[in-house]
One Martini backbone bead per residue (centre of mass of N, CA, C, O) as a GRO file, in nm:
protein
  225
    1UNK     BB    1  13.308   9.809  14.778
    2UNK     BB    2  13.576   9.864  14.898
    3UNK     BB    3  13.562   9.632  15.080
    4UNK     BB    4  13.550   9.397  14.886
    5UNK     BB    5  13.849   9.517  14.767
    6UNK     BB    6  14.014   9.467  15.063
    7UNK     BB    7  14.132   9.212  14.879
    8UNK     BB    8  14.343   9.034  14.685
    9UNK     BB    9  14.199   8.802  14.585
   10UNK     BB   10  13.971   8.992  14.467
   11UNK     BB   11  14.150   9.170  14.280
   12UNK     BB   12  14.248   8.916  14.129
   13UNK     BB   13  13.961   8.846  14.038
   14UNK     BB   14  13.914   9.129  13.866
   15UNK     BB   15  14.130   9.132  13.697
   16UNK     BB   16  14.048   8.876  13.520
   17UNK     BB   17  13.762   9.046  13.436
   18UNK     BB   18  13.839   9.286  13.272
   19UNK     BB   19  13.823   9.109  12.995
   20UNK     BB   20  13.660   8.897  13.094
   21UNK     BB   21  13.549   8.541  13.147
   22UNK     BB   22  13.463   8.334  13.419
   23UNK     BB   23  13.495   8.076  13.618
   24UNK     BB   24  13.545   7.948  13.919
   25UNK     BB   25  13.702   7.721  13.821
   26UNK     BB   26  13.953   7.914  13.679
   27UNK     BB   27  14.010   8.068  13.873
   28UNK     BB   28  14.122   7.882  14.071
   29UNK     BB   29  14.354   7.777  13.902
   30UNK     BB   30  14.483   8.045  13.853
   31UNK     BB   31  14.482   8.088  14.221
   32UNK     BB   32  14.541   7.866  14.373
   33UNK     BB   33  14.182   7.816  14.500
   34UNK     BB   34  13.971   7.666  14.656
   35UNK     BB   35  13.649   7.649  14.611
   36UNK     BB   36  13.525   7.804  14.870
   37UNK     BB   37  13.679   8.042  14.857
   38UNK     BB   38  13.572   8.170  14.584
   39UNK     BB   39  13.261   8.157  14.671
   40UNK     BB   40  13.310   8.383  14.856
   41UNK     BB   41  13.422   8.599  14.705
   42UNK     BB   42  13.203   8.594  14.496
   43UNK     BB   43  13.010   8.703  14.700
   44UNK     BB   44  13.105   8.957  14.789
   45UNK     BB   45  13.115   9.070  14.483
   46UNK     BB   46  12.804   9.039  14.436
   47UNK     BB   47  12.672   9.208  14.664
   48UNK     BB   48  12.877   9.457  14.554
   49UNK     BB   49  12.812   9.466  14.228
   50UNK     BB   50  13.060   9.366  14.070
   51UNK     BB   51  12.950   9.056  14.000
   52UNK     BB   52  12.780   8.802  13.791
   53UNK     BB   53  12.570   8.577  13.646
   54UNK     BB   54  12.597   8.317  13.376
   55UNK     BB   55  12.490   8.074  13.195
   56UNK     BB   56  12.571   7.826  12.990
   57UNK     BB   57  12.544   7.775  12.628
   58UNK     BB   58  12.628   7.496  12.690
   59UNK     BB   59  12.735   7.352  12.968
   60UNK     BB   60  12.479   7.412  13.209
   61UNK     BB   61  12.671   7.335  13.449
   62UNK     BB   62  12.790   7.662  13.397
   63UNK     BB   63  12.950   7.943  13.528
   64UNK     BB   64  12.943   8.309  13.445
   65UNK     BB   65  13.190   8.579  13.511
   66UNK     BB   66  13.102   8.933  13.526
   67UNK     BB   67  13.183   9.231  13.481
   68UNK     BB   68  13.060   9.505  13.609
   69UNK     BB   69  13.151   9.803  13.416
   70UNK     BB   70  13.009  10.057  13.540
   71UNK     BB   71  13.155  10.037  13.838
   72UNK     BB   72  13.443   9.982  13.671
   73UNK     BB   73  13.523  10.220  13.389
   74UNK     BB   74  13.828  10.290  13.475
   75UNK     BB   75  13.981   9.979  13.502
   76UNK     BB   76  14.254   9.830  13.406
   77UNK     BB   77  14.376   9.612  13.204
   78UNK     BB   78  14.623   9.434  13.153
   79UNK     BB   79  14.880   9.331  13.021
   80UNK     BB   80  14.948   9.178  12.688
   81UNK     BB   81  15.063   9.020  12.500
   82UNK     BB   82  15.188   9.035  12.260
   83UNK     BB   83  15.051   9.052  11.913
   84UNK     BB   84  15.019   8.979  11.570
   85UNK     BB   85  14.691   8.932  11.619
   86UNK     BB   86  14.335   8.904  11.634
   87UNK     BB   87  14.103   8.637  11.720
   88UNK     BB   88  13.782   8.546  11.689
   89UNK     BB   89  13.552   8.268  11.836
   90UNK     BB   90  13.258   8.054  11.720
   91UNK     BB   91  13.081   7.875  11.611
   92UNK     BB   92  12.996   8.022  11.294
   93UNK     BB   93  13.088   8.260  11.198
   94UNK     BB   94  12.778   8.443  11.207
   95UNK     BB   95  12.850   8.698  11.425
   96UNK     BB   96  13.039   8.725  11.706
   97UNK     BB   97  13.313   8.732  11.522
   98UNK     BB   98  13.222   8.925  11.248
   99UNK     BB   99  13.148   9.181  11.464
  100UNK     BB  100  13.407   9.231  11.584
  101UNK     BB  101  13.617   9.206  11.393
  102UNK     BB  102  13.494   9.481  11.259
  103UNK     BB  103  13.544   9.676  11.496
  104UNK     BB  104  13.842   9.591  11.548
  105UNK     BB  105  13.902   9.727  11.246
  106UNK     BB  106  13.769  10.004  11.326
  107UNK     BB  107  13.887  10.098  11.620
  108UNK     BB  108  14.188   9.957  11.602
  109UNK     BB  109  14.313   9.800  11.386
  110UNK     BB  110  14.494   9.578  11.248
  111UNK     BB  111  14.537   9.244  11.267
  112UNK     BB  112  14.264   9.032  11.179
  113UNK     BB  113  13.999   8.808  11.273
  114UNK     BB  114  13.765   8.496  11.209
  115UNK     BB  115  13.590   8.187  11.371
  116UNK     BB  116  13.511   7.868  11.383
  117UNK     BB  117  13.432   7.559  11.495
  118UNK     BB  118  13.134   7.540  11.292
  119UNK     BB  119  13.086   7.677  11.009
  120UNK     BB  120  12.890   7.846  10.831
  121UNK     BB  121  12.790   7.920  10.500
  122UNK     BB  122  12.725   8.210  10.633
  123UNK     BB  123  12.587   8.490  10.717
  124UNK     BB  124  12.399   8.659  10.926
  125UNK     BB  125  12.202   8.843  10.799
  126UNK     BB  126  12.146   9.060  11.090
  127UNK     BB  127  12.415   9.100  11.093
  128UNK     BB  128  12.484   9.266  10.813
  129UNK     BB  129  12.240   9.469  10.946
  130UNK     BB  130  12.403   9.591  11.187
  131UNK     BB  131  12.685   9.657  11.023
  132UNK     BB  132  12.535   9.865  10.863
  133UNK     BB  133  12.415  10.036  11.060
  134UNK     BB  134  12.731  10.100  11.150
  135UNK     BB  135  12.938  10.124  10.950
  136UNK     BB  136  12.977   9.784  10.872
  137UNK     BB  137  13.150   9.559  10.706
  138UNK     BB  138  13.027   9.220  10.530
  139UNK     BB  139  13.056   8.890  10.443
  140UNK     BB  140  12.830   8.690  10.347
  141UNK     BB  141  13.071   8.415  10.267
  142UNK     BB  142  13.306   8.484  10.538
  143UNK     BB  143  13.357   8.195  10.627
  144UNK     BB  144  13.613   8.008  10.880
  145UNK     BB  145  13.775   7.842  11.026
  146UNK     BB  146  14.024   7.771  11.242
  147UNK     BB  147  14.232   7.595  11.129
  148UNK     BB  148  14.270   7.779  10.852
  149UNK     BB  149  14.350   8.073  11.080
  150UNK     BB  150  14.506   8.006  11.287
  151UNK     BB  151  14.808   8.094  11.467
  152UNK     BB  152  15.101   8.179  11.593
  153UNK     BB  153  15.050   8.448  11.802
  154UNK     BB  154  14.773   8.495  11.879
  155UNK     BB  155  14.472   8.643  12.009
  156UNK     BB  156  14.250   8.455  12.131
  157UNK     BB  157  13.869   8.491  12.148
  158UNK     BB  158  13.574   8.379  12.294
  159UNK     BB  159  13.240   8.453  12.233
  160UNK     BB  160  13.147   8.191  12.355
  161UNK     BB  161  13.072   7.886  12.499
  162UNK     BB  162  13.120   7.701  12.325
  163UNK     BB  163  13.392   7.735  12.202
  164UNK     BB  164  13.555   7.761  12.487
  165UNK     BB  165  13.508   7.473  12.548
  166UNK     BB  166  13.623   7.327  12.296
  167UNK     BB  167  13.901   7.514  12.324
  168UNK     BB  168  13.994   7.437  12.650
  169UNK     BB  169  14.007   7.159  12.616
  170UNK     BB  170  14.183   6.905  12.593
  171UNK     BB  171  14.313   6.856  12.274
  172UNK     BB  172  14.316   7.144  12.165
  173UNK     BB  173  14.459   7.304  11.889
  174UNK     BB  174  14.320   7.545  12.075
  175UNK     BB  175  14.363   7.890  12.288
  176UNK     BB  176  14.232   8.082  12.467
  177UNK     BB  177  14.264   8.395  12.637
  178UNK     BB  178  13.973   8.471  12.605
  179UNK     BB  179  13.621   8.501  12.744
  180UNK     BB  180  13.284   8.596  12.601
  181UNK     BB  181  12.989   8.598  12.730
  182UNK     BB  182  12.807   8.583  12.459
  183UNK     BB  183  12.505   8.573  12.363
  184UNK     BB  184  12.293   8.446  12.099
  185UNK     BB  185  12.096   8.572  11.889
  186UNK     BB  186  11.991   8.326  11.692
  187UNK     BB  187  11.803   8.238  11.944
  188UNK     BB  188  11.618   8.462  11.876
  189UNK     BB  189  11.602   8.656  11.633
  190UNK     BB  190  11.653   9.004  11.672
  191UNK     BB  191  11.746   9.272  11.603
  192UNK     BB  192  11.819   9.334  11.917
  193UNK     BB  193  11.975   9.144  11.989
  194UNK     BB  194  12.218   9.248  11.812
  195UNK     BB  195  12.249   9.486  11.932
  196UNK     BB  196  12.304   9.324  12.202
  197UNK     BB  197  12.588   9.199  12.068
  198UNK     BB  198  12.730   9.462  11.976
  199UNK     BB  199  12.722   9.655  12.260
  200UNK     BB  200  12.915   9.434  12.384
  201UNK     BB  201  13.134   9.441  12.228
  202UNK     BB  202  13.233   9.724  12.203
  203UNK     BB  203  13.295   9.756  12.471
  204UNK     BB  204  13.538   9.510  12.508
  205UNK     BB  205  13.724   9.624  12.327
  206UNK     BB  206  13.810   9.885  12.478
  207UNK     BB  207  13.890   9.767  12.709
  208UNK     BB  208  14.145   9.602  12.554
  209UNK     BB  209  14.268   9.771  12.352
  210UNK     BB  210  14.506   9.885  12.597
  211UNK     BB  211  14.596   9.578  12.640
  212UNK     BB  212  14.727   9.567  12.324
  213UNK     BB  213  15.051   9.442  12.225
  214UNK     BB  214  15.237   9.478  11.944
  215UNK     BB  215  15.424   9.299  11.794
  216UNK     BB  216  15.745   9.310  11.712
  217UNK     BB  217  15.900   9.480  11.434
  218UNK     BB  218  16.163   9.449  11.241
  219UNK     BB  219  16.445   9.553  11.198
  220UNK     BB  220  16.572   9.785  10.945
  221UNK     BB  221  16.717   9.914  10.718
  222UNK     BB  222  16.857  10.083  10.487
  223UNK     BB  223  16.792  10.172  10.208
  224UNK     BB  224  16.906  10.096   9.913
  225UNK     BB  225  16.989  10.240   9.608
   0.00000   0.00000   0.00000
């Protein structure tokens, strides 16, 4: 594991990964290195179980690498810019953006939101039912698109792959700063689905949430009585 990150390249990939999801293909994008060298980084770090594999749930000729938790659970994600709330979102705004916003409610404060890239007109009972079982409340009839939610300043946060790719690509009016490979629970639709799609956002936020800085808030004068 040492030798593995032994190498800049490599930690600089390990950075990435440790609040989010990436292609190989936004890796190289961001550390401006050509396909195969990416490819050998990442079979490095896959072989000494740093990083996994995931096929995108949108675009099926996609993969998603994601640090292994386990392996690096002490390692801090660099800090991210200020951000005045943090916004979750999914394909419909009907679990794991709603199931998000819920935990980072609870576990962390501040101003937070969730929304949809194609919102459905309920939450999914399951969720609703996860949420209640961990006591966090959720609105049955609380989703809301993207462009509604939205605004500048967000951290937005892509917890599916296909909002990711949605709002990924050009021309696209809202931009993920992160992305979370998280499987959509609804294509199982089972009880224990909504587990472990609540217990990887759990996990992913706690990583998170010391990497997000509140944006400063406007200093005021004394009151005048």
């Amino acid at each position: 594991m040492h030798a593995a990150l032994g190498d800049p390249a490599r930690l600089a990939i390990v950075d990435i990964l440790v609040l989010g999801d990436a292609s190989p293909g936004e890796i190289g994008q961001v550390l401006g290195l050509p396909t195969n060298l990416v490819a050998h980084h990442v079979k490095v770090l896959s072989d000494a179980g740093l990083v996994t594999r995931s096929r995108s749930e949108g675009d099926r000729r996609r993969t998603y690498l994601r640090l292994v938790p386990e392996v690096l659970a002490s390692l801090a994600g660099p800090a991210l810019e200020a951000a005045g709330r943090v916004v979750f979102v999914c394909t419909h705004n009907s679990a794991r953006s709603q199931l998000a916003a819920a935990l980072w409610r609870d576990r962390v404060g501040g101003p937070v939101a969730s929304a949809g890239t194609h919102p459905a007109r309920r939450v999914h009972p399951r969720a609703v039912k996860v949420a209640h079982r961990h006591g966090l409340a959720l609105d049955p009839a609380g989703t809301a698109g993207v462009a509604d939610v939205v605004r500048d300043g967000d951290l937005v946060i892509a917890v599916c792959d296909n909002a990711h790719e949605d709002l990924a690509g050009p021309g696209a009016p809202v931009h993920p700063r992160l992305h979370w490979s998280i499987p959509d629970p609804a294509r199982v639709d089972t009880d224990a689905a909504f587990e472990a799609a609540y217990a990887d956002l759990d996990g992913r936020i706690a990583r998170l949430a010391p990497a997000v800085r509140p944006a400063a808030r406007p200093e005021t004068g004394p009151s005048i009585p």
